[in-house]
Structure formats: structure tokens, C-alpha cells
PDB file of C-alpha atoms in Angstrom:
ATOM      1  CA  MET A 852      96.917 -88.098 234.419  1.00 58.00           C
ATOM      2  CA  ASP A 853      93.715 -87.844 236.285  1.00 64.00           C
ATOM      3  CA  TRP A 854      94.905 -86.342 239.242  1.00 63.00           C
ATOM      4  CA  LEU A 855      97.187 -83.826 236.691  1.00 66.00           C
ATOM      5  CA  ASN A 856      94.134 -82.590 235.243  1.00 70.00           C
ATOM      6  CA  ARG A 857      92.582 -82.014 238.229  1.00 67.00           C
ATOM      7  CA  MET A 858      95.557 -79.826 239.771  1.00 67.00           C
ATOM      8  CA  LEU A 859      95.453 -78.005 236.500  1.00 69.00           C
ATOM      9  CA  SER A 860      91.662 -77.760 236.987  1.00 77.00           C
ATOM     10  CA  GLU A 861      91.380 -76.942 240.924  1.00 85.00           C
ATOM     11  CA  PRO A 862      92.181 -73.796 241.725  1.00 89.00           C
ATOM     12  CA  TYR A 863      92.836 -74.980 245.298  1.00 91.00           C
ATOM     13  CA  TYR A 864      95.340 -77.666 244.485  1.00 90.00           C
ATOM     14  CA  PHE A 865      96.583 -75.697 241.322  1.00 91.00           C
ATOM     15  CA  PHE A 866      97.484 -72.600 243.889  1.00 93.00           C
ATOM     16  CA  HIS A 867      99.058 -74.466 246.203  1.00 93.00           C
ATOM     17  CA  PHE A 868     101.364 -75.967 243.227  1.00 91.00           C
ATOM     18  CA  LEU A 869     102.509 -72.671 242.691  1.00 92.00           C
ATOM     19  CA  ALA A 870     103.312 -71.601 245.930  1.00 93.00           C
ATOM     20  CA  PHE A 871     105.374 -74.520 246.550  1.00 93.00           C
ATOM     21  CA  PHE A 872     106.577 -74.382 243.642  1.00 93.00           C
ATOM     22  CA  SER A 873     107.680 -71.395 244.199  1.00 93.00           C
ATOM     23  CA  TYR A 874     110.212 -71.967 246.717  1.00 92.00           C
ATOM     24  CA  PHE A 875     112.229 -73.771 244.524  1.00 91.00           C
ATOM     25  CA  ILE A 876     112.889 -70.574 242.592  1.00 91.00           C
ATOM     26  CA  VAL A 877     113.066 -68.875 245.530  1.00 89.00           C
ATOM     27  CA  ARG A 878     116.064 -71.311 246.963  1.00 87.00           C
ATOM     28  CA  SER A 879     118.280 -71.479 243.645  1.00 87.00           C
ATOM     29  CA  SER A 880     118.369 -67.299 243.726  1.00 86.00           C
ATOM     30  CA  ALA A 881     119.223 -67.232 247.668  1.00 81.00           C
ATOM     31  CA  ALA A 882     122.404 -69.834 247.145  1.00 78.00           C
ATOM     32  CA  SER A 883     124.218 -67.074 245.009  1.00 80.00           C
ATOM     33  CA  VAL A 884     123.657 -64.121 248.229  1.00 81.00           C
ATOM     34  CA  LEU A 885     123.456 -66.513 251.661  1.00 80.00           C
ATOM     35  CA  SER A 886     126.913 -67.274 253.168  1.00 83.00           C
ATOM     36  CA  PRO A 887     128.629 -70.755 252.825  1.00 84.00           C
ATOM     37  CA  HIS A 888     127.549 -71.109 256.759  1.00 86.00           C
ATOM     38  CA  ILE A 889     123.616 -70.495 256.156  1.00 86.00           C
ATOM     39  CA  ILE A 890     123.341 -72.389 253.317  1.00 87.00           C
ATOM     40  CA  TYR A 891     124.515 -75.473 254.572  1.00 88.00           C
ATOM     41  CA  HIS A 892     122.318 -75.022 257.696  1.00 88.00           C
ATOM     42  CA  LEU A 893     119.455 -74.528 255.461  1.00 87.00           C
ATOM     43  CA  PHE A 894     120.419 -77.619 253.245  1.00 89.00           C
ATOM     44  CA  ARG A 895     120.250 -79.743 256.769  1.00 90.00           C
ATOM     45  CA  ARG A 896     116.951 -77.953 257.508  1.00 91.00           C
ATOM     46  CA  GLU A 897     115.733 -79.112 254.404  1.00 90.00           C
ATOM     47  CA  ILE A 898     116.660 -82.354 254.565  1.00 93.00           C
ATOM     48  CA  GLN A 899     114.978 -82.535 258.286  1.00 92.00           C
ATOM     49  CA  ALA A 900     111.791 -81.066 256.902  1.00 91.00           C
ATOM     50  CA  VAL A 901     111.644 -83.970 253.864  1.00 92.00           C
ATOM     51  CA  LEU A 902     112.627 -86.593 256.735  1.00 93.00           C
ATOM     52  CA  ALA A 903     109.650 -85.020 258.769  1.00 91.00           C
ATOM     53  CA  PHE A 904     106.895 -84.815 256.071  1.00 91.00           C
ATOM     54  CA  SER A 905     107.695 -88.139 255.115  1.00 91.00           C
ATOM     55  CA  VAL A 906     107.225 -89.503 257.941  1.00 91.00           C
ATOM     56  CA  LEU A 907     103.868 -87.554 259.107  1.00 88.00           C
ATOM     57  CA  ALA A 908     102.612 -88.841 255.956  1.00 86.00           C
ATOM     58  CA  VAL A 909     103.265 -92.153 256.659  1.00 87.00           C
ATOM     59  CA  VAL A 910     101.168 -91.774 259.673  1.00 85.00           C
ATOM     60  CA  LYS A 911      98.384 -90.633 257.951  1.00 81.00           C
ATOM     61  CA  MET A 912      97.996 -93.051 255.337  1.00 78.00           C
ATOM     62  CA  THR A 913      98.304 -95.801 257.434  1.00 78.00           C
ATOM     63  CA  ARG A 914      95.237 -94.560 259.799  1.00 73.00           C
ATOM     64  CA  GLU A 915      91.654 -95.233 258.762  1.00 59.00           C
ATOM     65  CA  GLU A 916      91.056 -91.891 256.566  1.00 66.00           C
ATOM     66  CA  SER A 917      90.224 -90.743 253.323  1.00 77.00           C
ATOM     67  CA  TRP A 918      91.968 -89.495 250.931  1.00 82.00           C
ATOM     68  CA  GLU A 919      90.907 -85.937 251.161  1.00 85.00           C
ATOM     69  CA  ASP A 920      91.320 -85.899 254.847  1.00 85.00           C
ATOM     70  CA  PHE A 921      94.790 -87.317 253.937  1.00 86.00           C
ATOM     71  CA  ILE A 922      95.762 -83.883 251.298  1.00 88.00           C
ATOM     72  CA  ALA A 923      93.879 -81.467 253.909  1.00 88.00           C
ATOM     73  CA  ASN A 924      96.387 -82.749 256.488  1.00 89.00           C
ATOM     74  CA  THR A 925      99.707 -83.111 254.537  1.00 90.00           C
ATOM     75  CA  LEU A 926      99.200 -80.072 252.989  1.00 92.00           C
ATOM     76  CA  PHE A 927      98.832 -78.466 256.206  1.00 92.00           C
ATOM     77  CA  TYR A 928     102.100 -80.527 257.407  1.00 93.00           C
ATOM     78  CA  ALA A 929     104.200 -79.034 254.149  1.00 94.00           C
ATOM     79  CA  LYS A 930     102.614 -75.460 255.106  1.00 95.00           C
ATOM     80  CA  VAL A 931     103.841 -75.547 258.251  1.00 94.00           C
ATOM     81  CA  LEU A 932     107.248 -76.622 257.354  1.00 93.00           C
ATOM     82  CA  LEU A 933     107.566 -74.869 254.796  1.00 94.00           C
ATOM     83  CA  PHE A 934     107.185 -71.683 256.786  1.00 93.00           C
ATOM     84  CA  GLY A 935     109.846 -72.824 259.096  1.00 92.00           C
ATOM     85  CA  ILE A 936     112.657 -72.899 256.271  1.00 92.00           C
ATOM     86  CA  SER A 937     111.449 -69.764 254.527  1.00 92.00           C
ATOM     87  CA  LEU A 938     112.242 -68.072 258.118  1.00 90.00           C
ATOM     88  CA  ILE A 939     116.102 -69.871 257.920  1.00 88.00           C
ATOM     89  CA  ILE A 940     116.366 -67.625 254.559  1.00 87.00           C
ATOM     90  CA  ASP A 941     114.104 -64.654 255.293  1.00 87.00           C
ATOM     91  CA  TYR A 942     111.549 -63.491 257.997  1.00 89.00           C
ATOM     92  CA  HIS A 943     109.776 -61.723 254.887  1.00 91.00           C
ATOM     93  CA  LEU A 944     109.953 -64.273 253.051  1.00 91.00           C
ATOM     94  CA  ALA A 945     108.464 -66.560 255.438  1.00 93.00           C
ATOM     95  CA  LEU A 946     105.825 -63.874 255.728  1.00 95.00           C
ATOM     96  CA  TRP A 947     105.429 -63.556 252.498  1.00 94.00           C
ATOM     97  CA  TYR A 948     104.746 -67.308 252.195  1.00 94.00           C
ATOM     98  CA  LEU A 949     102.070 -66.931 255.293  1.00 95.00           C
ATOM     99  CA  VAL A 950      99.988 -64.285 253.433  1.00 95.00           C
ATOM    100  CA  VAL A 951      99.555 -66.508 250.571  1.00 95.00           C
ATOM    101  CA  PHE A 952      98.381 -69.568 252.211  1.00 95.00           C
ATOM    102  CA  LEU A 953      96.080 -66.716 253.552  1.00 95.00           C
ATOM    103  CA  VAL A 954      95.463 -65.618 250.197  1.00 95.00           C
ATOM    104  CA  ILE A 955      94.554 -69.500 249.409  1.00 94.00           C
ATOM    105  CA  TYR A 956      92.359 -70.084 252.226  1.00 92.00           C
ATOM    106  CA  ILE A 957      90.517 -67.253 251.525  1.00 91.00           C
ATOM    107  CA  LEU A 958      89.983 -67.393 247.629  1.00 91.00           C
ATOM    108  CA  THR A 959      89.454 -71.399 247.384  1.00 90.00           C
ATOM    109  CA  GLN A 960      88.060 -74.327 248.584  1.00 89.00           C
ATOM    110  CA  GLN A 961      89.351 -77.818 248.564  1.00 88.00           C
ATOM    111  CA  PRO A 962      86.652 -80.121 246.442  1.00 88.00           C
ATOM    112  CA  ALA A 963      84.537 -82.707 247.552  1.00 87.00           C
ATOM    113  CA  PHE A 964      85.203 -86.367 246.353  1.00 85.00           C
ATOM    114  CA  GLN A 965      82.575 -85.798 243.444  1.00 84.00           C
ATOM    115  CA  LYS A 966      81.515 -89.422 242.324  1.00 87.00           C
ATOM    116  CA  LEU A 967      78.515 -91.613 243.837  1.00 88.00           C
ATOM    117  CA  GLY A 968      78.847 -95.102 243.915  1.00 89.00           C
ATOM    118  CA  THR A 969      75.684 -96.172 243.691  1.00 89.00           C
ATOM    119  CA  SER A 970      74.067 -93.423 246.186  1.00 91.00           C
ATOM    120  CA  SER A 971      71.389 -90.489 244.422  1.00 90.00           C
ATOM    121  CA  ARG A 972      71.659 -87.063 244.866  1.00 92.00           C
ATOM    122  CA  LEU A 973      68.060 -85.909 246.509  1.00 92.00           C
ATOM    123  CA  THR A 974      66.281 -82.890 247.116  1.00 92.00           C
ATOM    124  CA  PRO A 975      64.470 -82.566 250.317  1.00 90.00           C
ATOM    125  CA  LEU A 976      61.174 -82.648 248.559  1.00 90.00           C
ATOM    126  CA  GLN A 977      62.612 -86.051 246.261  1.00 89.00           C
ATOM    127  CA  LEU A 978      64.053 -87.544 250.026  1.00 89.00           C
ATOM    128  CA  GLU A 979      60.019 -87.074 251.722  1.00 88.00           C
ATOM    129  CA  ALA A 980      58.630 -88.771 248.680  1.00 86.00           C
ATOM    130  CA  LEU A 981      61.034 -91.548 248.898  1.00 86.00           C
ATOM    131  CA  LEU A 982      60.133 -92.422 252.591  1.00 83.00           C
ATOM    132  CA  THR A 983      56.721 -91.513 252.113  1.00 83.00           C
ATOM    133  CA  GLU A 984      55.484 -93.592 249.829  1.00 77.00           C
ATOM    134  CA  GLY A 985      57.485 -96.516 250.317  1.00 64.00           C
ATOM    135  CA  LYS A 986      57.637 -97.652 246.400  1.00 66.00           C
ATOM    136  CA  THR A 987      61.690 -98.173 246.688  1.00 67.00           C
ATOM    137  CA  THR A 988      63.649 -99.804 249.296  1.00 75.00           C
ATOM    138  CA  ARG A 989      62.945-100.596 253.249  1.00 81.00           C
ATOM    139  CA  PHE A 990      65.823 -98.983 254.335  1.00 88.00           C
ATOM    140  CA  TRP A 991      67.332 -95.260 253.433  1.00 91.00           C
ATOM    141  CA  LEU A 992      70.985 -94.022 254.575  1.00 94.00           C
ATOM    142  CA  VAL A 993      71.015 -90.674 253.609  1.00 94.00           C
ATOM    143  CA  GLU A 994      73.945 -87.820 254.163  1.00 94.00           C
ATOM    144  CA  PHE A 995      73.855 -84.352 254.844  1.00 94.00           C
ATOM    145  CA  ARG A 996      76.103 -82.113 254.263  1.00 92.00           C
ATOM    146  CA  ALA A 997      77.006 -78.144 253.418  1.00 90.00           C
ATOM    147  CA  LEU A 998      80.251 -78.043 251.489  1.00 84.00           C
ATOM    148  CA  CYS A 999      81.039 -75.100 253.353  1.00 84.00           C
ATOM    149  CA  SER A1000      81.923 -77.590 255.682  1.00 85.00           C
ATOM    150  CA  SER A1001      85.483 -78.935 255.919  1.00 86.00           C
ATOM    151  CA  THR A1002      84.613 -81.693 257.828  1.00 87.00           C
ATOM    152  CA  CYS A1003      81.852 -82.398 254.769  1.00 90.00           C
ATOM    153  CA  ILE A1004      84.453 -82.461 252.313  1.00 90.00           C
ATOM    154  CA  ARG A1005      86.949 -84.753 254.215  1.00 88.00           C
ATOM    155  CA  ALA A1006      83.577 -87.317 254.772  1.00 89.00           C
ATOM    156  CA  SER A1007      82.649 -86.818 251.113  1.00 90.00           C
ATOM    157  CA  ARG A1008      83.736 -90.219 249.748  1.00 89.00           C
ATOM    158  CA  CYS A1009      82.870 -92.397 252.668  1.00 91.00           C
ATOM    159  CA  LEU A1010      78.893 -92.344 251.826  1.00 93.00           C
ATOM    160  CA  PRO A1011      79.654 -93.129 247.996  1.00 93.00           C
ATOM    161  CA  GLU A1012      81.779 -96.390 248.712  1.00 92.00           C
ATOM    162  CA  LEU A1013      80.187 -97.620 251.150  1.00 93.00           C
ATOM    163  CA  SER A1014      76.961 -97.628 248.842  1.00 93.00           C
ATOM    164  CA  ILE A1015      79.060 -99.575 246.042  1.00 93.00           C
ATOM    165  CA  THR A1016      79.193-102.466 248.885  1.00 92.00           C
ATOM    166  CA  TYR A1017      76.109-102.203 250.835  1.00 92.00           C
ATOM    167  CA  SER A1018      73.839-101.198 248.131  1.00 91.00           C
ATOM    168  CA  ASN A1019      70.775-103.570 247.612  1.00 89.00           C
ATOM    169  CA  LYS A1020      66.658-103.822 247.029  1.00 87.00           C
ATOM    170  CA  ASN A1021      66.248-103.107 251.065  1.00 88.00           C
ATOM    171  CA  LEU A1022      68.949-100.594 251.536  1.00 91.00           C
ATOM    172  CA  SER A1023      69.442 -97.456 249.320  1.00 91.00           C
ATOM    173  CA  PHE A1024      72.132 -94.691 250.088  1.00 94.00           C
ATOM    174  CA  GLY A1025      71.325 -91.012 249.267  1.00 93.00           C
ATOM    175  CA  ILE A1026      73.163 -86.976 249.765  1.00 94.00           C
ATOM    176  CA  VAL A1027      71.123 -84.242 250.382  1.00 94.00           C
ATOM    177  CA  ASP A1028      73.063 -81.150 249.897  1.00 92.00           C
ATOM    178  CA  LEU A1029      72.038 -78.235 253.404  1.00 91.00           C
ATOM    179  CA  GLY A1030      74.245 -75.727 251.354  1.00 88.00           C
ATOM    180  CA  LEU A1031      71.377 -75.520 248.452  1.00 90.00           C
ATOM    181  CA  PHE A1032      68.209 -76.317 250.981  1.00 90.00           C
ATOM    182  CA  PRO A1033      69.152 -74.900 254.340  1.00 88.00           C
ATOM    183  CA  ASN A1034      65.348 -74.964 255.665  1.00 88.00           C
ATOM    184  CA  ALA A1035      65.637 -78.792 255.412  1.00 88.00           C
ATOM    185  CA  ALA A1036      68.082 -78.489 258.327  1.00 88.00           C
ATOM    186  CA  GLU A1037      65.309 -77.453 261.024  1.00 86.00           C
ATOM    187  CA  LYS A1038      62.874 -80.173 259.306  1.00 87.00           C
ATOM    188  CA  PHE A1039      65.311 -83.350 260.157  1.00 88.00           C
ATOM    189  CA  GLY A1040      66.611 -81.826 263.006  1.00 86.00           C
ATOM    190  CA  ILE A1041      70.322 -80.563 262.347  1.00 88.00           C
ATOM    191  CA  SER A1042      71.994 -77.565 263.206  1.00 83.00           C
ATOM    192  CA  LEU A1043      74.008 -75.473 260.513  1.00 81.00           C
ATOM    193  CA  SER A1044      75.864 -74.165 262.921  1.00 74.00           C
ATOM    194  CA  GLY A1045      79.851 -75.721 262.632  1.00 63.00           C
ATOM    195  CA  SER A1046      79.784 -75.097 266.816  1.00 59.00           C
ATOM    196  CA  MET A1047      77.422 -78.095 267.027  1.00 65.00           C
ATOM    197  CA  GLY A1048      79.459 -80.814 265.369  1.00 74.00           C
ATOM    198  CA  GLN A1049      76.558 -81.667 263.108  1.00 82.00           C
ATOM    199  CA  LEU A1050      77.948 -81.573 259.434  1.00 87.00           C
ATOM    200  CA  PRO A1051      77.712 -83.795 258.067  1.00 90.00           C
ATOM    201  CA  THR A1052      74.860 -85.739 259.751  1.00 93.00           C
ATOM    202  CA  TYR A1053      74.099 -89.605 258.922  1.00 95.00           C
ATOM    203  CA  ILE A1054      70.624 -90.439 259.215  1.00 94.00           C
ATOM    204  CA  LEU A1055      68.763 -94.439 258.846  1.00 94.00           C
ATOM    205  CA  PHE A1056      65.449 -94.303 258.046  1.00 92.00           C
ATOM    206  CA  GLU A1057      63.017 -97.165 257.470  1.00 88.00           C
ATOM    207  CA  ASN A1058      60.046 -96.795 256.218  1.00 84.00           C
ATOM    208  CA  ALA A1059      60.024 -93.270 256.711  1.00 81.00           C
ATOM    209  CA  ALA A1060      61.075 -93.081 260.177  1.00 88.00           C
ATOM    210  CA  GLU A1061      64.094 -92.486 261.527  1.00 89.00           C
ATOM    211  CA  VAL A1062      65.717 -95.786 263.173  1.00 91.00           C
ATOM    212  CA  ILE A1063      69.265 -93.833 263.840  1.00 91.00           C
ATOM    213  CA  ARG A1064      71.587 -91.104 263.310  1.00 92.00           C
ATOM    214  CA  PHE A1065      75.425 -90.099 263.200  1.00 91.00           C
ATOM    215  CA  PRO A1066      76.284 -87.876 265.581  1.00 86.00           C
ATOM    216  CA  GLU A1067      73.464 -88.370 267.669  1.00 78.00           C
ATOM    217  CA  PHE A1068      71.308 -85.758 269.633  1.00 68.00           C
ATOM    218  CA  SER A1069      73.048 -83.902 272.184  1.00 60.00           C
ATOM    219  CA  PHE A1070      71.356 -81.139 274.144  1.00 51.00           C
ATOM    220  CA  GLU A1071      74.968 -80.076 276.499  1.00 55.00           C
ATOM    221  CA  GLY A1072      76.381 -78.629 273.458  1.00 52.00           C
ATOM    222  CA  LYS A1073      79.163 -80.000 271.470  1.00 54.00           C
ATOM    223  CA  LEU A1074      80.259 -83.451 271.682  1.00 56.00           C
ATOM    224  CA  PRO A1075      83.309 -84.298 270.418  1.00 62.00           C
ATOM    225  CA  ASN A1076      83.094 -86.348 267.398  1.00 70.00           C
ATOM    226  CA  PRO A1077      85.872 -89.507 266.397  1.00 76.00           C
ATOM    227  CA  PRO A1078      87.111 -88.882 262.780  1.00 80.00           C
ATOM    228  CA  ILE A1079      84.171 -90.335 259.769  1.00 86.00           C
ATOM    229  CA  THR A1080      85.698 -92.932 258.639  1.00 86.00           C
ATOM    230  CA  LYS A1081      83.858 -96.120 256.553  1.00 88.00           C
ATOM    231  CA  GLN A1082      84.471 -98.379 259.042  1.00 88.00           C
ATOM    232  CA  LEU A1083      83.093 -96.210 261.904  1.00 89.00           C
ATOM    233  CA  LEU A1084      79.722 -95.098 259.605  1.00 92.00           C
ATOM    234  CA  SER A1085      79.300 -99.307 258.567  1.00 93.00           C
ATOM    235  CA  GLN A1086      79.408-100.465 262.257  1.00 92.00           C
ATOM    236  CA  HIS A1087      77.151 -97.352 263.681  1.00 91.00           C
ATOM    237  CA  PHE A1088      74.475 -98.393 261.084  1.00 92.00           C
ATOM    238  CA  GLY A1089      74.977-102.236 261.393  1.00 91.00           C
ATOM    239  CA  LEU A1090      75.360-102.300 257.458  1.00 91.00           C
ATOM    240  CA  ASP A1091      76.745-105.612 257.460  1.00 90.00           C
ATOM    241  CA  ARG A1092      73.401-107.001 259.827  1.00 89.00           C
ATOM    242  CA  LEU A1093      71.567-105.293 257.074  1.00 86.00           C
ATOM    243  CA  LEU A1094      73.433-107.101 253.970  1.00 86.00           C
ATOM    244  CA  ILE A1095      72.839-110.581 255.849  1.00 87.00           C
ATOM    245  CA  ASP A1096      69.518-110.149 256.791  1.00 81.00           C
ATOM    246  CA  TYR A1097      69.014-109.357 253.103  1.00 80.00           C
ATOM    247  CA  VAL A1098      71.257-112.537 251.593  1.00 79.00           C
ATOM    248  CA  ASN A1099      69.071-114.429 254.394  1.00 80.00           C
ATOM    249  CA  GLY A1100      65.674-113.078 252.586  1.00 72.00           C
ATOM    250  CA  LYS A1101      64.575-110.993 255.962  1.00 66.00           C
TER     251      LYS A1101
END
């Protein structure tokens, strides 16, 4: 029911559903005008497309990815396969789907993960106060994101889910939306340019001092970053070690 509600309430999912569902209407109408040979050829290609999509979906599901990343990739594969099948019926139909998906891309945006776990949404002033006053935890792991970035959307559930596992009296988690506070990007040394690959940026602070960040600084331009996963962030920031230190009373 939750996914049904999201599909009906989120334009991104709703318009994709309408676009894919329209193929069944077109397919049933085309059956009466296409020759038996073309219908047989189309049926074979449809089976091949379904099998290919299933294999790709299983491969992506077994990888260490977020659900948002999985949805984005499987929708892309489905669009490519639908475009290819539409070419068999009529190239005008394929061009129509191409236009439809382009309009959806322009007018809608994939929604980010909405839950926070035990993390907190922070303004730059709130973050600065928490770091400088020293009345909260010793460590803060903060995600700086901008939801206009597809990479930020795909990684949006990683930090909230990590916060559920690793939050304690020594370690807190926060999220700063640079889309709402772009001036804060310069203060924390983050480039909002998509070509630099610095969105999202994760910074671990200890007593107001930066300890480590991901991705790290690069003065040679954009370097290829691995896909952001919970395992990658946990290893990069040593969250297991911080949790063990807290348990041991360090």
C-alpha cells in the first residue's frame, strides 16, 4: 500500500506508470492491423525484452546499492527496452515514447528517501552551533546534499540508515541541504558544480574540527568516485571502530 500511495502521489512514478501502461493499450490495438509475421516477431522480441530486463534487475538487486539507485537503473533499462520494442511496431511510436520520457525527465524528479532515521536536518547555523558549543556528541557525521543532484537522490537513504545502527552518545548524524543553503558550500569547501563530483559530501567532525571527508579534495579536477553505499561510508569513516570505542568507554 505504501508503494501504491507513492506511485499515485509522486508525479515521477505516476507518469512513468502511465507511460509503460500505455504500451499495453497500443499493443492490443496494433494486433488488429499488423501482419501475423510482424506480430510473431514482436512477441518473440517482447519475451526477450522481459528476460533481459529480469536478468538486469536481478543483477542490480544483488549489488550493494540503495533502493533509489535500483529504481533509477531499472527504469532506465525499461525505457531502453520499450523504445526498442516500439521500433518494431512503428518508428513514430518509438519517437513518441522518446518525447514522453524526455518530458517526464524535464518536469519531474525522482523523490529522495524521506525518512531520517536518528539523523537531524540542520541549517548551517545550527550545525556551527552544535560543533562549537560542544554540548552534544564528540563526533558529528554530516551529509551535505542538494536534491537537484541525481547522485544525492540515489544515496539519500545511506546516512539515515547508518544513523540507526551507529548513533550513540559520542556520534551523531546530520543532514545539510545545500540546495536551500548554497552559501554554506564555500564555507565547508564543497563545490556545487556537478562536474566536480562533490555532491553529496560527507564530513566527519570531532570537536568542531574536520577529521575526514568523502569524497576527498582533488586539485586535479573530478576523479571517478565509487558508488556511495552504506558499506563504503562505514569503512571510510571507521564507524565500527567508533562504535567499539564507545562501548569500551573511550
